[in-house]
mmCIF file of C-alpha atoms and ligand atoms in Angstrom:
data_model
loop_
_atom_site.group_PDB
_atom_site.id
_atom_site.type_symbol
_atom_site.label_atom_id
_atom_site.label_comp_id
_atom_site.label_asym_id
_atom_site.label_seq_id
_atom_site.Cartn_x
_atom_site.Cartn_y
_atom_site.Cartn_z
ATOM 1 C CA UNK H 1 -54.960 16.194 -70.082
ATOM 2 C CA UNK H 2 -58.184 13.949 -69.617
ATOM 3 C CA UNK H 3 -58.268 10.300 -70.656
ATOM 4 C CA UNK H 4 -54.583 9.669 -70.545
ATOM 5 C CA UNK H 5 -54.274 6.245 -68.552
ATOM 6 C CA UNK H 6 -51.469 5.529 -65.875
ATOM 7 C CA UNK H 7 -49.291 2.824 -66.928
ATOM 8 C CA UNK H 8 -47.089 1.411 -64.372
ATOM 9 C CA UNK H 9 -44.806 -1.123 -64.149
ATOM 10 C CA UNK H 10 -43.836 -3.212 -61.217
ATOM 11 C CA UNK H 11 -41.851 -6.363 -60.070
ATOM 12 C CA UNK H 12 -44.076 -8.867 -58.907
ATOM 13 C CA UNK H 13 -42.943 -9.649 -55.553
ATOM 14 C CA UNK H 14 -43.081 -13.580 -55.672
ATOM 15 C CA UNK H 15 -41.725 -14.179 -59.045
ATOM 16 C CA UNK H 16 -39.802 -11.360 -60.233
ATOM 17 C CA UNK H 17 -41.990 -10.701 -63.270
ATOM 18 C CA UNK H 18 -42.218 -7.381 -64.640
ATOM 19 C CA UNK H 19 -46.139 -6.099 -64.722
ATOM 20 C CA UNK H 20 -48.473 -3.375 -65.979
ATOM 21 C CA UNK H 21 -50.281 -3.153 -62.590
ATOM 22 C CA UNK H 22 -53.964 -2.437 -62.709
ATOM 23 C CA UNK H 23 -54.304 -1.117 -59.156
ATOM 24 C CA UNK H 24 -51.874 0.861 -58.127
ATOM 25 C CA UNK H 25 -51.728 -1.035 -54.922
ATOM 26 C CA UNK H 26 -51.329 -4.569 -56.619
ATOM 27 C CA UNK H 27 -47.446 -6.226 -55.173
ATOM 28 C CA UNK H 28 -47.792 -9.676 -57.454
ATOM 29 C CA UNK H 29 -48.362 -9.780 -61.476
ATOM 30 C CA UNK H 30 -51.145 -12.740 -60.779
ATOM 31 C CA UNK H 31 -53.303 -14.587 -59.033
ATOM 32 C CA UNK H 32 -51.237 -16.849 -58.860
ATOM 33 C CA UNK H 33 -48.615 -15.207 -57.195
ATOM 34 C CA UNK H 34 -50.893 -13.416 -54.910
ATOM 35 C CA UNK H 35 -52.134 -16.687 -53.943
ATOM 36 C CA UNK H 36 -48.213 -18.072 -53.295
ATOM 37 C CA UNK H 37 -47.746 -14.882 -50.895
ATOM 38 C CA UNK H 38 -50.807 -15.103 -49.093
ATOM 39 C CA UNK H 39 -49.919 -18.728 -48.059
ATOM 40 C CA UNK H 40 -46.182 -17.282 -47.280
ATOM 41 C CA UNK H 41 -47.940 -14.557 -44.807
ATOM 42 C CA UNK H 42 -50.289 -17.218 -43.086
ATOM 43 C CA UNK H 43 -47.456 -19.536 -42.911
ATOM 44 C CA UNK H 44 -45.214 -17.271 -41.077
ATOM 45 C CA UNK H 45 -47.382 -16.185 -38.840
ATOM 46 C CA UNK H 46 -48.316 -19.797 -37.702
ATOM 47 C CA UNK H 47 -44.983 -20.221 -37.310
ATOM 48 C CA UNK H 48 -44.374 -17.235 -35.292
ATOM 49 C CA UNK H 49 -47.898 -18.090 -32.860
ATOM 50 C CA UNK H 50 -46.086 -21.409 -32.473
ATOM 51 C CA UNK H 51 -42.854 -20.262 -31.635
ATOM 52 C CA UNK H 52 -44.542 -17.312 -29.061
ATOM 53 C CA UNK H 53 -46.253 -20.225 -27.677
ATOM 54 C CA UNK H 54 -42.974 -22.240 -26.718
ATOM 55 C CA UNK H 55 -41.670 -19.062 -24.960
ATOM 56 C CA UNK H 56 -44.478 -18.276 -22.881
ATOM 57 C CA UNK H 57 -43.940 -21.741 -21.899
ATOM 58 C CA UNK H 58 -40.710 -21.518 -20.452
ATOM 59 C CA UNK H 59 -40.315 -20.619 -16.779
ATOM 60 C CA UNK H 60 -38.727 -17.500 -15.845
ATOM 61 C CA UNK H 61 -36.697 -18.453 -13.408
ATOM 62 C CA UNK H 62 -35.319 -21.455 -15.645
ATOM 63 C CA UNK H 63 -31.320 -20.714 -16.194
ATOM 64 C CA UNK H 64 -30.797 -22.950 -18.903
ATOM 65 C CA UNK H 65 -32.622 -23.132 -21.883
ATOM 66 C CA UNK H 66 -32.806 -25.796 -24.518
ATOM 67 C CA UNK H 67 -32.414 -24.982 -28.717
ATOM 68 C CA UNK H 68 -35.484 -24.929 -29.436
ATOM 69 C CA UNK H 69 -36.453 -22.901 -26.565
ATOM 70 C CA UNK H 70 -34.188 -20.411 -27.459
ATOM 71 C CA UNK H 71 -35.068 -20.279 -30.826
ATOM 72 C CA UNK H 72 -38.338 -19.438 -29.754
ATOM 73 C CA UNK H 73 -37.350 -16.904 -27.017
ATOM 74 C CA UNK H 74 -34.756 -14.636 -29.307
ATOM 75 C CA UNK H 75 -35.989 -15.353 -33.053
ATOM 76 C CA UNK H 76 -33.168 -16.603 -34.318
ATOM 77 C CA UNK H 77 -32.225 -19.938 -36.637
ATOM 78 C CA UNK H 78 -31.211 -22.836 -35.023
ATOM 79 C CA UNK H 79 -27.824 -22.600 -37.011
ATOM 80 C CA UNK H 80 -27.441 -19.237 -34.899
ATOM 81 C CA UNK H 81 -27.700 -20.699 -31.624
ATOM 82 C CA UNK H 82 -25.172 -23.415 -32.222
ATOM 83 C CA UNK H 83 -22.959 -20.896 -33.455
ATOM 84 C CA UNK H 84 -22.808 -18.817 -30.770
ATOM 85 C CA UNK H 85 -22.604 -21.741 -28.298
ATOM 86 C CA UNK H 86 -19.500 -23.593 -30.343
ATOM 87 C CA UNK H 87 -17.755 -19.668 -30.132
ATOM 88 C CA UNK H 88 -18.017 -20.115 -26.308
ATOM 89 C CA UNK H 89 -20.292 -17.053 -26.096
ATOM 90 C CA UNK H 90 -22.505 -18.703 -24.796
ATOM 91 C CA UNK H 91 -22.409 -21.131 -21.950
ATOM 92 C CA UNK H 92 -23.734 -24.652 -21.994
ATOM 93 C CA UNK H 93 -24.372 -27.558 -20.978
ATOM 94 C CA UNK H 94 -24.388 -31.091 -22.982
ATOM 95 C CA UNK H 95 -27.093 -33.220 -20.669
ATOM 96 C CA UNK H 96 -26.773 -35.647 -23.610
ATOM 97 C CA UNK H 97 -27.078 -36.387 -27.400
ATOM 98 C CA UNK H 98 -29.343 -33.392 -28.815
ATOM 99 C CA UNK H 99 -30.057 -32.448 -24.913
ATOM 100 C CA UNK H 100 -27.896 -29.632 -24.716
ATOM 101 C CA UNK H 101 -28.834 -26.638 -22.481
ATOM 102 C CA UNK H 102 -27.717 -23.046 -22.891
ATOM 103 C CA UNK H 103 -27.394 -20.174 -20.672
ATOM 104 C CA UNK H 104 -30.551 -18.053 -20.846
ATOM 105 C CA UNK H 105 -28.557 -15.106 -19.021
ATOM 106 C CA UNK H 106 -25.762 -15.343 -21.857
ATOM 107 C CA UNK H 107 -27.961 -15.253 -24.849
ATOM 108 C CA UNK H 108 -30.552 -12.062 -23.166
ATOM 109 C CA UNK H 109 -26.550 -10.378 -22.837
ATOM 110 C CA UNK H 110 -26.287 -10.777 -26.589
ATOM 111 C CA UNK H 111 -29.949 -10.686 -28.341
ATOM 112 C CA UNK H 112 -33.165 -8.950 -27.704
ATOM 113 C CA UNK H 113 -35.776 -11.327 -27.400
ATOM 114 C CA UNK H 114 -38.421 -11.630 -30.024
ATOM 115 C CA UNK H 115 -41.214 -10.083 -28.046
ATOM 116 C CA UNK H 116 -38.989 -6.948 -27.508
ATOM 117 C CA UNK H 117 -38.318 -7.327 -31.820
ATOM 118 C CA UNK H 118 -41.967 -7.679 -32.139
ATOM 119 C CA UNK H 119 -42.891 -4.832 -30.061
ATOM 120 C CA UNK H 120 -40.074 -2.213 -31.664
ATOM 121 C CA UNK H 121 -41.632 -3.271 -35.124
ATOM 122 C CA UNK H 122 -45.482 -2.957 -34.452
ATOM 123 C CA UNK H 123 -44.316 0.872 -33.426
ATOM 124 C CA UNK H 124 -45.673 2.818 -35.844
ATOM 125 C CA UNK H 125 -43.548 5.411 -37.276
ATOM 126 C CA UNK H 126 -43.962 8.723 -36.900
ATOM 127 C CA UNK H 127 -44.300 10.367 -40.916
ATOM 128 C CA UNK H 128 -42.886 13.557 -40.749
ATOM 129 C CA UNK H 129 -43.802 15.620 -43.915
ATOM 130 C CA UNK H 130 -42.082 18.719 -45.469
ATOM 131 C CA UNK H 131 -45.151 21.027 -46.879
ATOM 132 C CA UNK H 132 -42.909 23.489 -47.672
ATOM 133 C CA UNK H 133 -43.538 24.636 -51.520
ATOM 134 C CA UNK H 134 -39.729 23.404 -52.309
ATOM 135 C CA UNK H 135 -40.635 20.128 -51.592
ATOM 136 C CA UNK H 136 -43.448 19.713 -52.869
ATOM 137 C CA UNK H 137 -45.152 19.412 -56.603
ATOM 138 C CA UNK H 138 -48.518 21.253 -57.127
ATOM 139 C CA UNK H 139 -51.435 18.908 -58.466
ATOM 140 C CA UNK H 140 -51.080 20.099 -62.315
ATOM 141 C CA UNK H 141 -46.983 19.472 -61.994
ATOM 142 C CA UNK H 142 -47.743 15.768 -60.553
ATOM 143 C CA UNK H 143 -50.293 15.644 -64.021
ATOM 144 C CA UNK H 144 -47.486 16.655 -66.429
ATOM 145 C CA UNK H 145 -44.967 14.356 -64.715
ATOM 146 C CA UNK H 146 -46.215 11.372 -64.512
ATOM 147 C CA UNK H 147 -49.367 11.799 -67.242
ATOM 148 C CA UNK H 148 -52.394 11.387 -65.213
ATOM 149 C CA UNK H 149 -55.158 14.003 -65.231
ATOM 150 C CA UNK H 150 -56.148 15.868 -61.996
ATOM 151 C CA UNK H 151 -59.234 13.633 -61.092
ATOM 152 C CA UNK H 152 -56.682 10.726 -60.835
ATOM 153 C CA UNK H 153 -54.440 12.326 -59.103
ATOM 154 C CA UNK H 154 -56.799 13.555 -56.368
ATOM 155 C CA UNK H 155 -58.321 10.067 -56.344
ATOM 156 C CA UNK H 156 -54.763 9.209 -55.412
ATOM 157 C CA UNK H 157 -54.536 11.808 -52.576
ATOM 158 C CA UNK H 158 -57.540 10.773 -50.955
ATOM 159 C CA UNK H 159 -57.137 7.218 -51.460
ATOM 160 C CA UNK H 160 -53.378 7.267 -50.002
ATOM 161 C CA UNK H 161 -54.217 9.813 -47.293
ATOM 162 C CA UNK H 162 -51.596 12.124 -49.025
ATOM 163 C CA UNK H 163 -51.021 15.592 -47.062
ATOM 164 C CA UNK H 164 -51.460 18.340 -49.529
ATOM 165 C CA UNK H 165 -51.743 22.674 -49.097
ATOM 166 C CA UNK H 166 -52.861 25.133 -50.471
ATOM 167 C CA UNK H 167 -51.452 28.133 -50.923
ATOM 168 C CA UNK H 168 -53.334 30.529 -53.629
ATOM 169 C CA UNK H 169 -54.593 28.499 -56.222
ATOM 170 C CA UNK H 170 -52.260 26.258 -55.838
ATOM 171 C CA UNK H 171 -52.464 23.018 -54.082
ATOM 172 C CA UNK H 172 -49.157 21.169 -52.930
ATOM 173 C CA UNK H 173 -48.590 17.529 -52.507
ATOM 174 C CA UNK H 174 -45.243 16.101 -51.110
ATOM 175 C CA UNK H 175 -42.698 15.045 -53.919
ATOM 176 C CA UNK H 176 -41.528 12.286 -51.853
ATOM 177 C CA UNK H 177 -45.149 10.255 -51.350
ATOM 178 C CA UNK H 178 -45.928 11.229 -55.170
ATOM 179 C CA UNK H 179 -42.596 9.841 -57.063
ATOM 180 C CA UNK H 180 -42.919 6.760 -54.106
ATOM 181 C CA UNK H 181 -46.748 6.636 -54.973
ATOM 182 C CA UNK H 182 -46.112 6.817 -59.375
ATOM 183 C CA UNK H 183 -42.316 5.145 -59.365
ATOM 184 C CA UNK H 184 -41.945 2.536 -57.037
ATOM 185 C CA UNK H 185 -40.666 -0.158 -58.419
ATOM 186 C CA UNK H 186 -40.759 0.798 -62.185
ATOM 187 C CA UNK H 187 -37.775 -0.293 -63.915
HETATM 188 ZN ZN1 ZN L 1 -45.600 -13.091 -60.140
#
């Protein structure tokens, strides 16, 4: 079925607008919004090279540990840390109006630090794929479903580094990475 154009809808990710995307990678309905996020990513990680800064700053060997110091060290709020010092989980010590020290031993007992976070998230995840025929639609099923002609569809394969088999004349594509690929986030 040649010349029948995709038409997907997504929710742009900033403002919540409902969009006929134009690439089928495109997250925001605008330039706008793409703008808005791409200040929210640099933001964050400013914010994150400042706070890794602080807590390669702090010695080792230091037992206690100020707010902001452990804000930076376990990447949590602020809010967090006073919490779990007023619920006495956390031993301090008040050297002072807003000098109050915490235990560094105490909080390590009851959150992972934010390098360990950081490193468990930059792990990539291993895909494991099902190529098993059951699973899977063949390229003229993934037409008919979604109403896209072949050319797209392959355009899609390569572009997304989709596994696909063949078996026969038949080629097979994963059902998961094609309804994920054509559906996600159409209303
Ligand atoms: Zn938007």
């Amino acid at each position: 079925m040649p010349g029948i154009s995709l038409e997907i809808r997504r929710k742009c990710k900033i403002c919540g607008k409902v969009f006929l995307v134009k690439k089928l990678d495109s997250q925001y309905c605008s330039a706008k919004c793409s703008k808005i996020a791409y200040k929210r990513k640099c933001d964050a990680e400013k914010k994150e090279t400042r706070l890794q800064k602080i807590a390669s700053q702090v010695p080792k060997i230091r037992e206690y540990i100020s707010i902001k110091e452990a804000v930076a060290i376990f990447g949590v709020e602020r809010d967090s840390v006073y919490r779990l010092v007023r619920s006495g989980k956390v031993n301090s010590v008040n050297l002072g109006k807003r000098l109050i020290r915490i235990n560094r031993k105490d909080m390590v007992a009851l959150l992972p630090t934010r390098k360990k976070i950081r490193k468990e998230r930059e792990k990539p995840l291993p895909k494991l794929y099902s190529l098993e025929p059951e699973d899977c639609y063949t390229i003229s099923e993934v037409c008919k479903k979604y109403l896209i002609n072949d050319s797209t569809v392959w355009a899609h394969v390569r572009k997304y580094s989709i596994p696909s088999r063949q078996i026969g004349n038949y080629v097979y594509v994963p059902k998961e990475d094609i309804d994920n690929l054509y559906k996600s986030d159409i209303l």
